[in-house]
PDB file of C-alpha atoms in Angstrom:
ATOM      1  CA  MET A 217       0.084   0.002   0.076  1.00 76.00           C
ATOM      2  CA  LEU A 218       1.433   3.423  -1.069  1.00 92.00           C
ATOM      3  CA  VAL A 219       1.227   6.580   0.983  1.00 93.00           C
ATOM      4  CA  HIS A 220       0.914   9.934  -0.618  1.00 94.00           C
ATOM      5  CA  PRO A 221       4.263  11.679  -0.388  1.00 93.00           C
ATOM      6  CA  GLN A 222       3.037  14.851   1.160  1.00 92.00           C
ATOM      7  CA  PHE A 223       4.681  17.209  -0.995  1.00 92.00           C
ATOM      8  CA  ASP A 224       5.234  20.798   0.254  1.00 90.00           C
ATOM      9  CA  PRO A 225       2.526  22.883  -1.756  1.00 85.00           C
ATOM     10  CA  VAL A 226       5.044  25.638  -1.904  1.00 88.00           C
ATOM     11  CA  ALA A 227       7.550  24.929  -4.656  1.00 89.00           C
ATOM     12  CA  LEU A 228       9.744  28.119  -3.938  1.00 87.00           C
ATOM     13  CA  ASN A 229       9.913  30.167  -0.691  1.00 86.00           C
ATOM     14  CA  LEU A 230      11.681  33.465  -1.175  1.00 83.00           C
ATOM     15  CA  GLY A 231      10.404  34.834   2.160  1.00 80.00           C
ATOM     16  CA  PHE A 232       8.632  37.689   0.579  1.00 80.00           C
ATOM     17  CA  LEU A 233       7.127  35.529  -2.116  1.00 84.00           C
ATOM     18  CA  GLN A 234       5.936  32.058  -2.302  1.00 85.00           C
ATOM     19  CA  ILE A 235       5.618  30.179  -5.555  1.00 88.00           C
ATOM     20  CA  HIS A 236       3.094  27.438  -5.209  1.00 86.00           C
ATOM     21  CA  TRP A 237       3.083  24.218  -7.374  1.00 89.00           C
ATOM     22  CA  TYR A 238      -0.515  24.630  -8.296  1.00 84.00           C
ATOM     23  CA  GLY A 239       0.466  28.161  -9.712  1.00 86.00           C
ATOM     24  CA  LEU A 240       3.322  26.600 -11.660  1.00 92.00           C
ATOM     25  CA  THR A 241       0.932  23.881 -13.110  1.00 92.00           C
ATOM     26  CA  TYR A 242      -1.291  26.706 -14.373  1.00 88.00           C
ATOM     27  CA  LEU A 243       1.700  28.375 -15.972  1.00 92.00           C
ATOM     28  CA  ALA A 244       2.660  25.100 -17.506  1.00 95.00           C
ATOM     29  CA  ALA A 245      -0.922  24.688 -18.853  1.00 94.00           C
ATOM     30  CA  PHE A 246      -0.981  28.089 -20.451  1.00 93.00           C
ATOM     31  CA  GLY A 247       2.577  27.616 -22.035  1.00 95.00           C
ATOM     32  CA  LEU A 248       1.458  24.255 -23.439  1.00 97.00           C
ATOM     33  CA  PHE A 249      -1.793  25.934 -25.015  1.00 96.00           C
ATOM     34  CA  TYR A 250       0.252  28.619 -26.820  1.00 96.00           C
ATOM     35  CA  TRP A 251       2.824  26.079 -27.990  1.00 97.00           C
ATOM     36  CA  LEU A 252       0.175  23.714 -29.418  1.00 97.00           C
ATOM     37  CA  ALA A 253      -2.025  26.436 -30.760  1.00 97.00           C
ATOM     38  CA  THR A 254       0.755  28.071 -32.645  1.00 96.00           C
ATOM     39  CA  ARG A 255       1.433  24.795 -34.391  1.00 95.00           C
ATOM     40  CA  ARG A 256      -2.154  24.061 -34.917  1.00 95.00           C
ATOM     41  CA  ILE A 257      -2.524  27.248 -36.969  1.00 95.00           C
ATOM     42  CA  ARG A 258       0.053  25.953 -39.288  1.00 93.00           C
ATOM     43  CA  GLN A 259      -2.202  22.984 -40.103  1.00 88.00           C
ATOM     44  CA  PRO A 260      -5.095  22.920 -42.744  1.00 83.00           C
ATOM     45  CA  PRO A 261      -7.519  24.440 -42.827  1.00 87.00           C
ATOM     46  CA  TYR A 262      -6.158  27.232 -40.432  1.00 90.00           C
ATOM     47  CA  ALA A 263      -3.030  27.612 -42.652  1.00 84.00           C
ATOM     48  CA  ALA A 264      -5.011  29.131 -45.251  1.00 82.00           C
ATOM     49  CA  GLY A 265      -7.246  31.149 -42.657  1.00 80.00           C
ATOM     50  CA  GLY A 266      -4.615  33.796 -42.163  1.00 85.00           C
ATOM     51  CA  TRP A 267      -4.161  32.944 -38.511  1.00 92.00           C
ATOM     52  CA  THR A 268      -1.168  34.427 -36.703  1.00 92.00           C
ATOM     53  CA  PRO A 269       0.673  33.747 -33.456  1.00 94.00           C
ATOM     54  CA  ARG A 270      -0.460  37.381 -32.278  1.00 94.00           C
ATOM     55  CA  GLU A 271      -3.992  36.067 -32.609  1.00 95.00           C
ATOM     56  CA  VAL A 272      -3.039  32.991 -30.526  1.00 96.00           C
ATOM     57  CA  GLU A 273      -1.767  35.195 -27.829  1.00 96.00           C
ATOM     58  CA  ASP A 274      -5.028  37.496 -27.704  1.00 96.00           C
ATOM     59  CA  LEU A 275      -6.962  34.053 -27.772  1.00 95.00           C
ATOM     60  CA  LEU A 276      -4.975  32.788 -24.765  1.00 95.00           C
ATOM     61  CA  PHE A 277      -5.800  35.908 -22.794  1.00 95.00           C
ATOM     62  CA  TYR A 278      -9.362  35.651 -23.557  1.00 95.00           C
ATOM     63  CA  GLY A 279      -9.043  31.897 -22.429  1.00 93.00           C
ATOM     64  CA  VAL A 280      -7.398  32.746 -19.259  1.00 92.00           C
ATOM     65  CA  MET A 281     -10.010  35.140 -18.047  1.00 92.00           C
ATOM     66  CA  GLY A 282     -12.724  32.658 -19.166  1.00 92.00           C
ATOM     67  CA  VAL A 283     -11.079  29.893 -17.002  1.00 89.00           C
ATOM     68  CA  ILE A 284     -10.511  32.010 -13.960  1.00 87.00           C
ATOM     69  CA  LEU A 285     -13.926  33.907 -13.938  1.00 90.00           C
ATOM     70  CA  GLY A 286     -15.952  30.807 -15.040  1.00 90.00           C
ATOM     71  CA  GLY A 287     -14.209  28.328 -13.044  1.00 87.00           C
ATOM     72  CA  ARG A 288     -14.915  30.316  -9.848  1.00 88.00           C
ATOM     73  CA  LEU A 289     -18.670  31.385 -10.544  1.00 89.00           C
ATOM     74  CA  GLY A 290     -19.302  27.730 -11.578  1.00 86.00           C
ATOM     75  CA  TYR A 291     -17.799  26.426  -8.179  1.00 87.00           C
ATOM     76  CA  VAL A 292     -20.127  29.104  -6.484  1.00 88.00           C
ATOM     77  CA  LEU A 293     -23.260  28.224  -8.402  1.00 86.00           C
ATOM     78  CA  PHE A 294     -22.912  24.327  -9.002  1.00 83.00           C
ATOM     79  CA  TYR A 295     -21.429  23.533  -5.664  1.00 84.00           C
ATOM     80  CA  LYS A 296     -21.937  25.794  -2.640  1.00 84.00           C
ATOM     81  CA  PRO A 297     -24.762  28.299  -3.744  1.00 86.00           C
ATOM     82  CA  ALA A 298     -26.308  28.542  -0.281  1.00 86.00           C
ATOM     83  CA  TYR A 299     -23.031  29.244   1.378  1.00 84.00           C
ATOM     84  CA  TYR A 300     -21.989  31.976  -0.987  1.00 86.00           C
ATOM     85  CA  LEU A 301     -25.518  33.379  -0.844  1.00 87.00           C
ATOM     86  CA  ALA A 302     -25.046  33.792   2.937  1.00 86.00           C
ATOM     87  CA  ASN A 303     -21.464  34.923   2.415  1.00 84.00           C
ATOM     88  CA  PRO A 304     -21.166  36.897  -0.809  1.00 85.00           C
ATOM     89  CA  GLY A 305     -17.909  38.256   0.184  1.00 81.00           C
ATOM     90  CA  GLU A 306     -16.159  35.061   0.005  1.00 82.00           C
ATOM     91  CA  ILE A 307     -17.027  34.585  -3.668  1.00 82.00           C
ATOM     92  CA  PHE A 308     -13.775  36.577  -4.573  1.00 77.00           C
ATOM     93  CA  ALA A 309     -11.803  34.954  -2.049  1.00 71.00           C
ATOM     94  CA  VAL A 310     -10.049  32.648  -4.863  1.00 67.00           C
ATOM     95  CA  TRP A 311      -7.069  32.196  -2.707  1.00 60.00           C
ATOM     96  CA  LYS A 312      -9.115  29.942  -0.402  1.00 63.00           C
ATOM     97  CA  GLY A 313      -9.702  27.404  -3.193  1.00 67.00           C
ATOM     98  CA  GLY A 314     -12.736  26.490  -5.154  1.00 76.00           C
ATOM     99  CA  MET A 315     -12.802  26.000  -8.934  1.00 78.00           C
ATOM    100  CA  ALA A 316     -15.074  24.034 -11.094  1.00 82.00           C
ATOM    101  CA  PHE A 317     -14.098  22.780 -14.443  1.00 82.00           C
ATOM    102  CA  HIS A 318     -17.647  22.633 -15.978  1.00 82.00           C
ATOM    103  CA  GLY A 319     -17.810  26.541 -14.763  1.00 87.00           C
ATOM    104  CA  GLY A 320     -14.338  27.160 -16.534  1.00 88.00           C
ATOM    105  CA  LEU A 321     -15.568  25.469 -19.605  1.00 89.00           C
ATOM    106  CA  LEU A 322     -18.699  27.819 -19.885  1.00 91.00           C
ATOM    107  CA  GLY A 323     -16.235  30.604 -19.165  1.00 93.00           C
ATOM    108  CA  VAL A 324     -14.032  29.759 -21.968  1.00 93.00           C
ATOM    109  CA  ILE A 325     -17.007  29.239 -24.382  1.00 93.00           C
ATOM    110  CA  ALA A 326     -18.239  32.667 -23.484  1.00 95.00           C
ATOM    111  CA  ALA A 327     -14.662  34.156 -23.907  1.00 95.00           C
ATOM    112  CA  MET A 328     -14.248  32.388 -27.214  1.00 95.00           C
ATOM    113  CA  ALA A 329     -17.670  33.691 -28.385  1.00 96.00           C
ATOM    114  CA  VAL A 330     -16.321  37.471 -27.537  1.00 96.00           C
ATOM    115  CA  PHE A 331     -13.180  36.689 -29.126  1.00 96.00           C
ATOM    116  CA  ALA A 332     -14.867  35.266 -32.485  1.00 96.00           C
ATOM    117  CA  TRP A 333     -17.154  38.403 -32.511  1.00 96.00           C
ATOM    118  CA  VAL A 334     -14.249  40.888 -31.996  1.00 95.00           C
ATOM    119  CA  ARG A 335     -12.172  39.234 -34.645  1.00 93.00           C
ATOM    120  CA  LYS A 336     -15.062  38.377 -37.168  1.00 93.00           C
ATOM    121  CA  LYS A 337     -14.336  34.806 -37.103  1.00 94.00           C
ATOM    122  CA  ARG A 338     -16.642  31.922 -37.074  1.00 94.00           C
ATOM    123  CA  PHE A 339     -17.409  30.528 -33.450  1.00 96.00           C
ATOM    124  CA  PHE A 340     -16.762  26.907 -34.238  1.00 96.00           C
ATOM    125  CA  GLU A 341     -13.670  27.916 -36.223  1.00 95.00           C
ATOM    126  CA  VAL A 342     -12.247  29.261 -33.016  1.00 96.00           C
ATOM    127  CA  THR A 343     -13.369  26.376 -30.749  1.00 96.00           C
ATOM    128  CA  ASP A 344     -12.064  23.676 -33.137  1.00 96.00           C
ATOM    129  CA  LEU A 345      -8.679  25.323 -32.831  1.00 96.00           C
ATOM    130  CA  VAL A 346      -8.619  25.526 -29.186  1.00 96.00           C
ATOM    131  CA  ALA A 347     -10.238  22.074 -28.353  1.00 96.00           C
ATOM    132  CA  PRO A 348      -7.099  19.812 -28.982  1.00 97.00           C
ATOM    133  CA  CYS A 349      -4.955  22.240 -26.959  1.00 96.00           C
ATOM    134  CA  VAL A 350      -6.990  22.126 -23.926  1.00 95.00           C
ATOM    135  CA  PRO A 351      -6.429  18.486 -22.461  1.00 97.00           C
ATOM    136  CA  THR A 352      -2.588  19.191 -21.760  1.00 97.00           C
ATOM    137  CA  GLY A 353      -3.816  21.922 -19.493  1.00 94.00           C
ATOM    138  CA  LEU A 354      -6.318  19.608 -17.746  1.00 94.00           C
ATOM    139  CA  ALA A 355      -3.338  17.214 -17.172  1.00 96.00           C
ATOM    140  CA  CYS A 356      -1.383  19.827 -15.654  1.00 94.00           C
ATOM    141  CA  GLY A 357      -4.066  20.628 -13.250  1.00 91.00           C
ATOM    142  CA  ARG A 358      -4.340  17.189 -12.246  1.00 94.00           C
ATOM    143  CA  VAL A 359      -0.674  17.126 -11.496  1.00 95.00           C
ATOM    144  CA  GLY A 360      -1.298  19.891  -9.187  1.00 92.00           C
ATOM    145  CA  ASN A 361      -4.106  18.171  -7.562  1.00 91.00           C
ATOM    146  CA  PHE A 362      -1.931  15.138  -6.898  1.00 95.00           C
ATOM    147  CA  ILE A 363       0.878  17.511  -5.415  1.00 93.00           C
ATOM    148  CA  ASN A 364      -1.660  19.148  -3.217  1.00 90.00           C
ATOM    149  CA  GLY A 365      -3.081  15.703  -2.136  1.00 92.00           C
ATOM    150  CA  GLU A 366      -6.619  16.929  -2.833  1.00 90.00           C
ATOM    151  CA  LEU A 367      -9.612  15.572  -4.660  1.00 90.00           C
ATOM    152  CA  TRP A 368      -8.486  11.887  -3.546  1.00 93.00           C
ATOM    153  CA  GLY A 369     -10.462   8.869  -4.805  1.00 96.00           C
ATOM    154  CA  ARG A 370     -12.877   6.535  -3.218  1.00 96.00           C
ATOM    155  CA  ALA A 371     -11.781   3.547  -0.971  1.00 95.00           C
ATOM    156  CA  ALA A 372     -10.065   0.963  -3.046  1.00 95.00           C
ATOM    157  CA  ASP A 373      -9.706  -2.784  -2.665  1.00 90.00           C
ATOM    158  CA  ALA A 374      -6.748  -4.098  -0.939  1.00 78.00           C
ATOM    159  CA  SER A 375      -5.664  -5.957  -4.161  1.00 87.00           C
ATOM    160  CA  VAL A 376      -5.252  -2.729  -6.124  1.00 93.00           C
ATOM    161  CA  PRO A 377      -1.339  -2.311  -6.201  1.00 94.00           C
ATOM    162  CA  TRP A 378      -1.381   1.327  -6.578  1.00 95.00           C
ATOM    163  CA  ALA A 379      -3.870   2.221  -3.879  1.00 95.00           C
ATOM    164  CA  MET A 380      -2.899   5.016  -1.901  1.00 95.00           C
ATOM    165  CA  VAL A 381      -3.264   6.727   1.618  1.00 95.00           C
ATOM    166  CA  PHE A 382      -3.972  10.359   1.468  1.00 95.00           C
ATOM    167  CA  PRO A 383      -3.406  11.541   5.085  1.00 93.00           C
ATOM    168  CA  GLN A 384      -5.159  14.732   4.047  1.00 90.00           C
ATOM    169  CA  SER A 385      -8.565  12.843   3.957  1.00 91.00           C
ATOM    170  CA  GLY A 386      -8.202  12.284   7.735  1.00 89.00           C
ATOM    171  CA  SER A 387      -8.095   8.490   7.319  1.00 90.00           C
ATOM    172  CA  GLU A 388      -5.805   5.656   6.681  1.00 91.00           C
ATOM    173  CA  ILE A 389      -7.999   4.068   4.004  1.00 93.00           C
ATOM    174  CA  ALA A 390      -6.280   3.211   0.942  1.00 94.00           C
ATOM    175  CA  ARG A 391      -7.790   5.095  -1.973  1.00 96.00           C
ATOM    176  CA  HIS A 392      -7.784   5.179  -5.685  1.00 96.00           C
ATOM    177  CA  PRO A 393      -5.292   7.907  -6.874  1.00 96.00           C
ATOM    178  CA  SER A 394      -8.083   9.385  -9.110  1.00 97.00           C
ATOM    179  CA  GLN A 395      -6.025  12.582  -9.958  1.00 97.00           C
ATOM    180  CA  VAL A 396      -4.023  10.073 -11.791  1.00 97.00           C
ATOM    181  CA  TYR A 397      -6.750   8.498 -13.507  1.00 97.00           C
ATOM    182  CA  GLN A 398      -7.961  11.830 -14.625  1.00 97.00           C
ATOM    183  CA  PHE A 399      -4.531  12.935 -15.664  1.00 97.00           C
ATOM    184  CA  LEU A 400      -4.289   9.889 -17.987  1.00 98.00           C
ATOM    185  CA  LEU A 401      -7.970   9.952 -19.227  1.00 97.00           C
ATOM    186  CA  GLU A 402      -9.080  13.543 -19.634  1.00 96.00           C
ATOM    187  CA  GLY A 403      -5.561  14.633 -20.107  1.00 96.00           C
ATOM    188  CA  LEU A 404      -3.219  12.602 -22.011  1.00 97.00           C
ATOM    189  CA  LEU A 405      -5.578  10.184 -23.858  1.00 98.00           C
ATOM    190  CA  LEU A 406      -8.148  12.892 -24.882  1.00 98.00           C
ATOM    191  CA  PHE A 407      -5.214  14.819 -26.167  1.00 98.00           C
ATOM    192  CA  VAL A 408      -3.925  12.225 -28.286  1.00 98.00           C
ATOM    193  CA  ILE A 409      -7.381  11.511 -29.677  1.00 97.00           C
ATOM    194  CA  LEU A 410      -8.237  15.289 -30.495  1.00 97.00           C
ATOM    195  CA  TRP A 411      -4.810  16.096 -31.806  1.00 96.00           C
ATOM    196  CA  PHE A 412      -4.732  13.269 -34.340  1.00 95.00           C
ATOM    197  CA  TYR A 413      -8.567  13.619 -35.218  1.00 95.00           C
ATOM    198  CA  GLY A 414      -8.109  17.258 -35.666  1.00 93.00           C
ATOM    199  CA  ARG A 415      -5.413  16.781 -38.447  1.00 91.00           C
ATOM    200  CA  THR A 416      -7.486  14.155 -40.436  1.00 90.00           C
ATOM    201  CA  ARG A 417      -9.340  15.462 -43.566  1.00 86.00           C
ATOM    202  CA  SER A 418     -12.805  14.352 -42.241  1.00 85.00           C
ATOM    203  CA  ALA A 419     -12.632  16.575 -39.117  1.00 88.00           C
ATOM    204  CA  HIS A 420     -12.642  19.763 -41.129  1.00 87.00           C
ATOM    205  CA  SER A 421     -14.060  18.843 -44.662  1.00 85.00           C
ATOM    206  CA  ARG A 422     -16.923  17.132 -46.500  1.00 79.00           C
ATOM    207  CA  PRO A 423     -16.474  14.847 -49.531  1.00 76.00           C
ATOM    208  CA  ASP A 424     -17.167  17.894 -51.913  1.00 75.00           C
ATOM    209  CA  GLY A 425     -14.221  19.760 -50.293  1.00 73.00           C
ATOM    210  CA  SER A 426     -16.162  22.200 -48.331  1.00 81.00           C
ATOM    211  CA  VAL A 427     -15.011  23.173 -44.785  1.00 87.00           C
ATOM    212  CA  VAL A 428     -16.592  21.740 -41.753  1.00 90.00           C
ATOM    213  CA  TRP A 429     -16.604  23.523 -38.412  1.00 93.00           C
ATOM    214  CA  GLY A 430     -17.804  22.197 -35.117  1.00 94.00           C
ATOM    215  CA  ARG A 431     -16.780  18.342 -35.305  1.00 95.00           C
ATOM    216  CA  VAL A 432     -13.483  18.720 -33.169  1.00 96.00           C
ATOM    217  CA  SER A 433     -15.474  20.850 -30.743  1.00 96.00           C
ATOM    218  CA  GLY A 434     -18.068  18.181 -30.430  1.00 96.00           C
ATOM    219  CA  LEU A 435     -15.621  15.447 -30.061  1.00 97.00           C
ATOM    220  CA  PHE A 436     -14.084  17.203 -27.170  1.00 97.00           C
ATOM    221  CA  LEU A 437     -17.179  17.545 -25.339  1.00 97.00           C
ATOM    222  CA  ILE A 438     -18.307  13.888 -25.950  1.00 98.00           C
ATOM    223  CA  GLY A 439     -14.682  12.794 -24.926  1.00 97.00           C
ATOM    224  CA  TYR A 440     -14.219  14.802 -21.842  1.00 97.00           C
ATOM    225  CA  GLY A 441     -17.660  14.259 -20.553  1.00 96.00           C
ATOM    226  CA  ALA A 442     -17.316  10.470 -21.133  1.00 97.00           C
ATOM    227  CA  PHE A 443     -13.859  10.206 -19.417  1.00 97.00           C
ATOM    228  CA  ARG A 444     -14.744  12.532 -16.484  1.00 96.00           C
ATOM    229  CA  PHE A 445     -17.992  10.317 -16.107  1.00 97.00           C
ATOM    230  CA  ILE A 446     -15.935   7.262 -15.752  1.00 97.00           C
ATOM    231  CA  ALA A 447     -13.291   8.784 -13.500  1.00 97.00           C
ATOM    232  CA  GLU A 448     -15.942  10.107 -11.128  1.00 96.00           C
ATOM    233  CA  TYR A 449     -16.670   6.364 -10.121  1.00 96.00           C
ATOM    234  CA  PHE A 450     -13.136   6.439  -8.576  1.00 97.00           C
ATOM    235  CA  ARG A 451     -13.224   9.908  -7.164  1.00 96.00           C
ATOM    236  CA  GLU A 452     -14.552  10.715  -3.656  1.00 94.00           C
ATOM    237  CA  PRO A 453     -17.624  12.839  -3.910  1.00 92.00           C
ATOM    238  CA  ASP A 454     -17.618  16.246  -2.288  1.00 83.00           C
ATOM    239  CA  SER A 455     -18.354  15.639   1.432  1.00 81.00           C
ATOM    240  CA  PHE A 456     -20.868  18.611   1.412  1.00 78.00           C
ATOM    241  CA  LEU A 457     -22.754  17.086  -1.507  1.00 81.00           C
ATOM    242  CA  GLY A 458     -22.319  13.393  -1.590  1.00 87.00           C
ATOM    243  CA  LEU A 459     -24.065  11.292  -4.253  1.00 89.00           C
ATOM    244  CA  LEU A 460     -27.147  12.770  -5.993  1.00 90.00           C
ATOM    245  CA  ALA A 461     -29.908  10.887  -7.764  1.00 93.00           C
ATOM    246  CA  LEU A 462     -29.219   7.561  -9.207  1.00 93.00           C
ATOM    247  CA  ASN A 463     -26.015   7.476  -7.038  1.00 92.00           C
ATOM    248  CA  LEU A 464     -24.332  10.003  -9.390  1.00 95.00           C
ATOM    249  CA  SER A 465     -21.887  12.707  -8.283  1.00 94.00           C
ATOM    250  CA  MET A 466     -22.444  16.351  -9.085  1.00 90.00           C
ATOM    251  CA  GLY A 467     -19.657  16.063 -11.617  1.00 91.00           C
ATOM    252  CA  GLN A 468     -21.367  12.987 -13.282  1.00 95.00           C
ATOM    253  CA  TRP A 469     -24.549  14.902 -13.629  1.00 95.00           C
ATOM    254  CA  LEU A 470     -22.632  17.823 -15.262  1.00 91.00           C
ATOM    255  CA  CYS A 471     -21.084  15.731 -17.688  1.00 95.00           C
ATOM    256  CA  VAL A 472     -24.316  14.352 -19.082  1.00 96.00           C
ATOM    257  CA  PRO A 473     -25.509  17.499 -20.869  1.00 96.00           C
ATOM    258  CA  MET A 474     -21.823  17.870 -22.133  1.00 96.00           C
ATOM    259  CA  VAL A 475     -21.979  14.498 -23.905  1.00 97.00           C
ATOM    260  CA  VAL A 476     -25.397  15.234 -25.372  1.00 97.00           C
ATOM    261  CA  ALA A 477     -24.399  18.622 -26.552  1.00 97.00           C
ATOM    262  CA  GLY A 478     -21.206  17.321 -28.124  1.00 97.00           C
ATOM    263  CA  MET A 479     -23.216  14.633 -29.826  1.00 97.00           C
ATOM    264  CA  GLY A 480     -25.641  17.037 -31.439  1.00 96.00           C
ATOM    265  CA  ILE A 481     -22.775  19.428 -32.397  1.00 95.00           C
ATOM    266  CA  TRP A 482     -20.769  16.679 -34.194  1.00 93.00           C
ATOM    267  CA  VAL A 483     -24.082  15.561 -36.041  1.00 92.00           C
ATOM    268  CA  TRP A 484     -25.170  19.115 -36.851  1.00 92.00           C
ATOM    269  CA  ALA A 485     -21.760  20.188 -38.210  1.00 90.00           C
ATOM    270  CA  GLY A 486     -21.822  17.281 -40.608  1.00 80.00           C
ATOM    271  CA  ARG A 487     -25.200  18.089 -41.932  1.00 80.00           C
ATOM    272  CA  ARG A 488     -25.097  21.874 -42.027  1.00 64.00           C
ATOM    273  CA  ALA A 489     -24.799  23.363 -45.424  1.00 52.00           C
TER     274      ALA A 489
END
């Protein structure tokens, strides 16, 4: 049975300044996004669309704002609405933790819509560019979760060789390292699927040669929703929520409309004239 290494959450302490591992994982996520996006704009059909690295920089800025604002508001509205209604001043206390992926996703969608409107580009052209560049950032976030020993998994059978005790949970129960599962599924595996699918001809064109926008975005919603739904079976539900209807967690219920919307977008993109 393994025991969580109990990393110091502070990566670098300069006395007057503390740099946390979680902050470094966010920087790595944004850096990877920029690196991948600047390569994606060289691929068809973006290579013929006049995209520039400067536009990718602006897109990253919009995305960062969407992640932070949407992630925080999503946590407030989806997970603890009653608490923050009673303590509205705590909404802005982001240093105390509390971010929700599904809220961050909605924030990014809104940010991409604004970017597309300002730059006079198609909405799904923008989201198809972004989608394959996102999973590596999600993987970085799960590394931060593991270093902090948070979002631990449910109790695991003793026969699971990688079961791990997380002292932060307040128990000596061996648990699934669900952060690692999510790193592998919604991070690495989803990235491989989207990156290679996004480079295929079928992702962006019809048999007649016309351009299709939306399929990559739809596949992202399907893939993330499905992988997160699976991973939630191994992740300990939030103590203040527990399991909801049908013994599903809040994370699983939020994934259901993602998968449905992704399927709808993928089919609609292929049929749209």
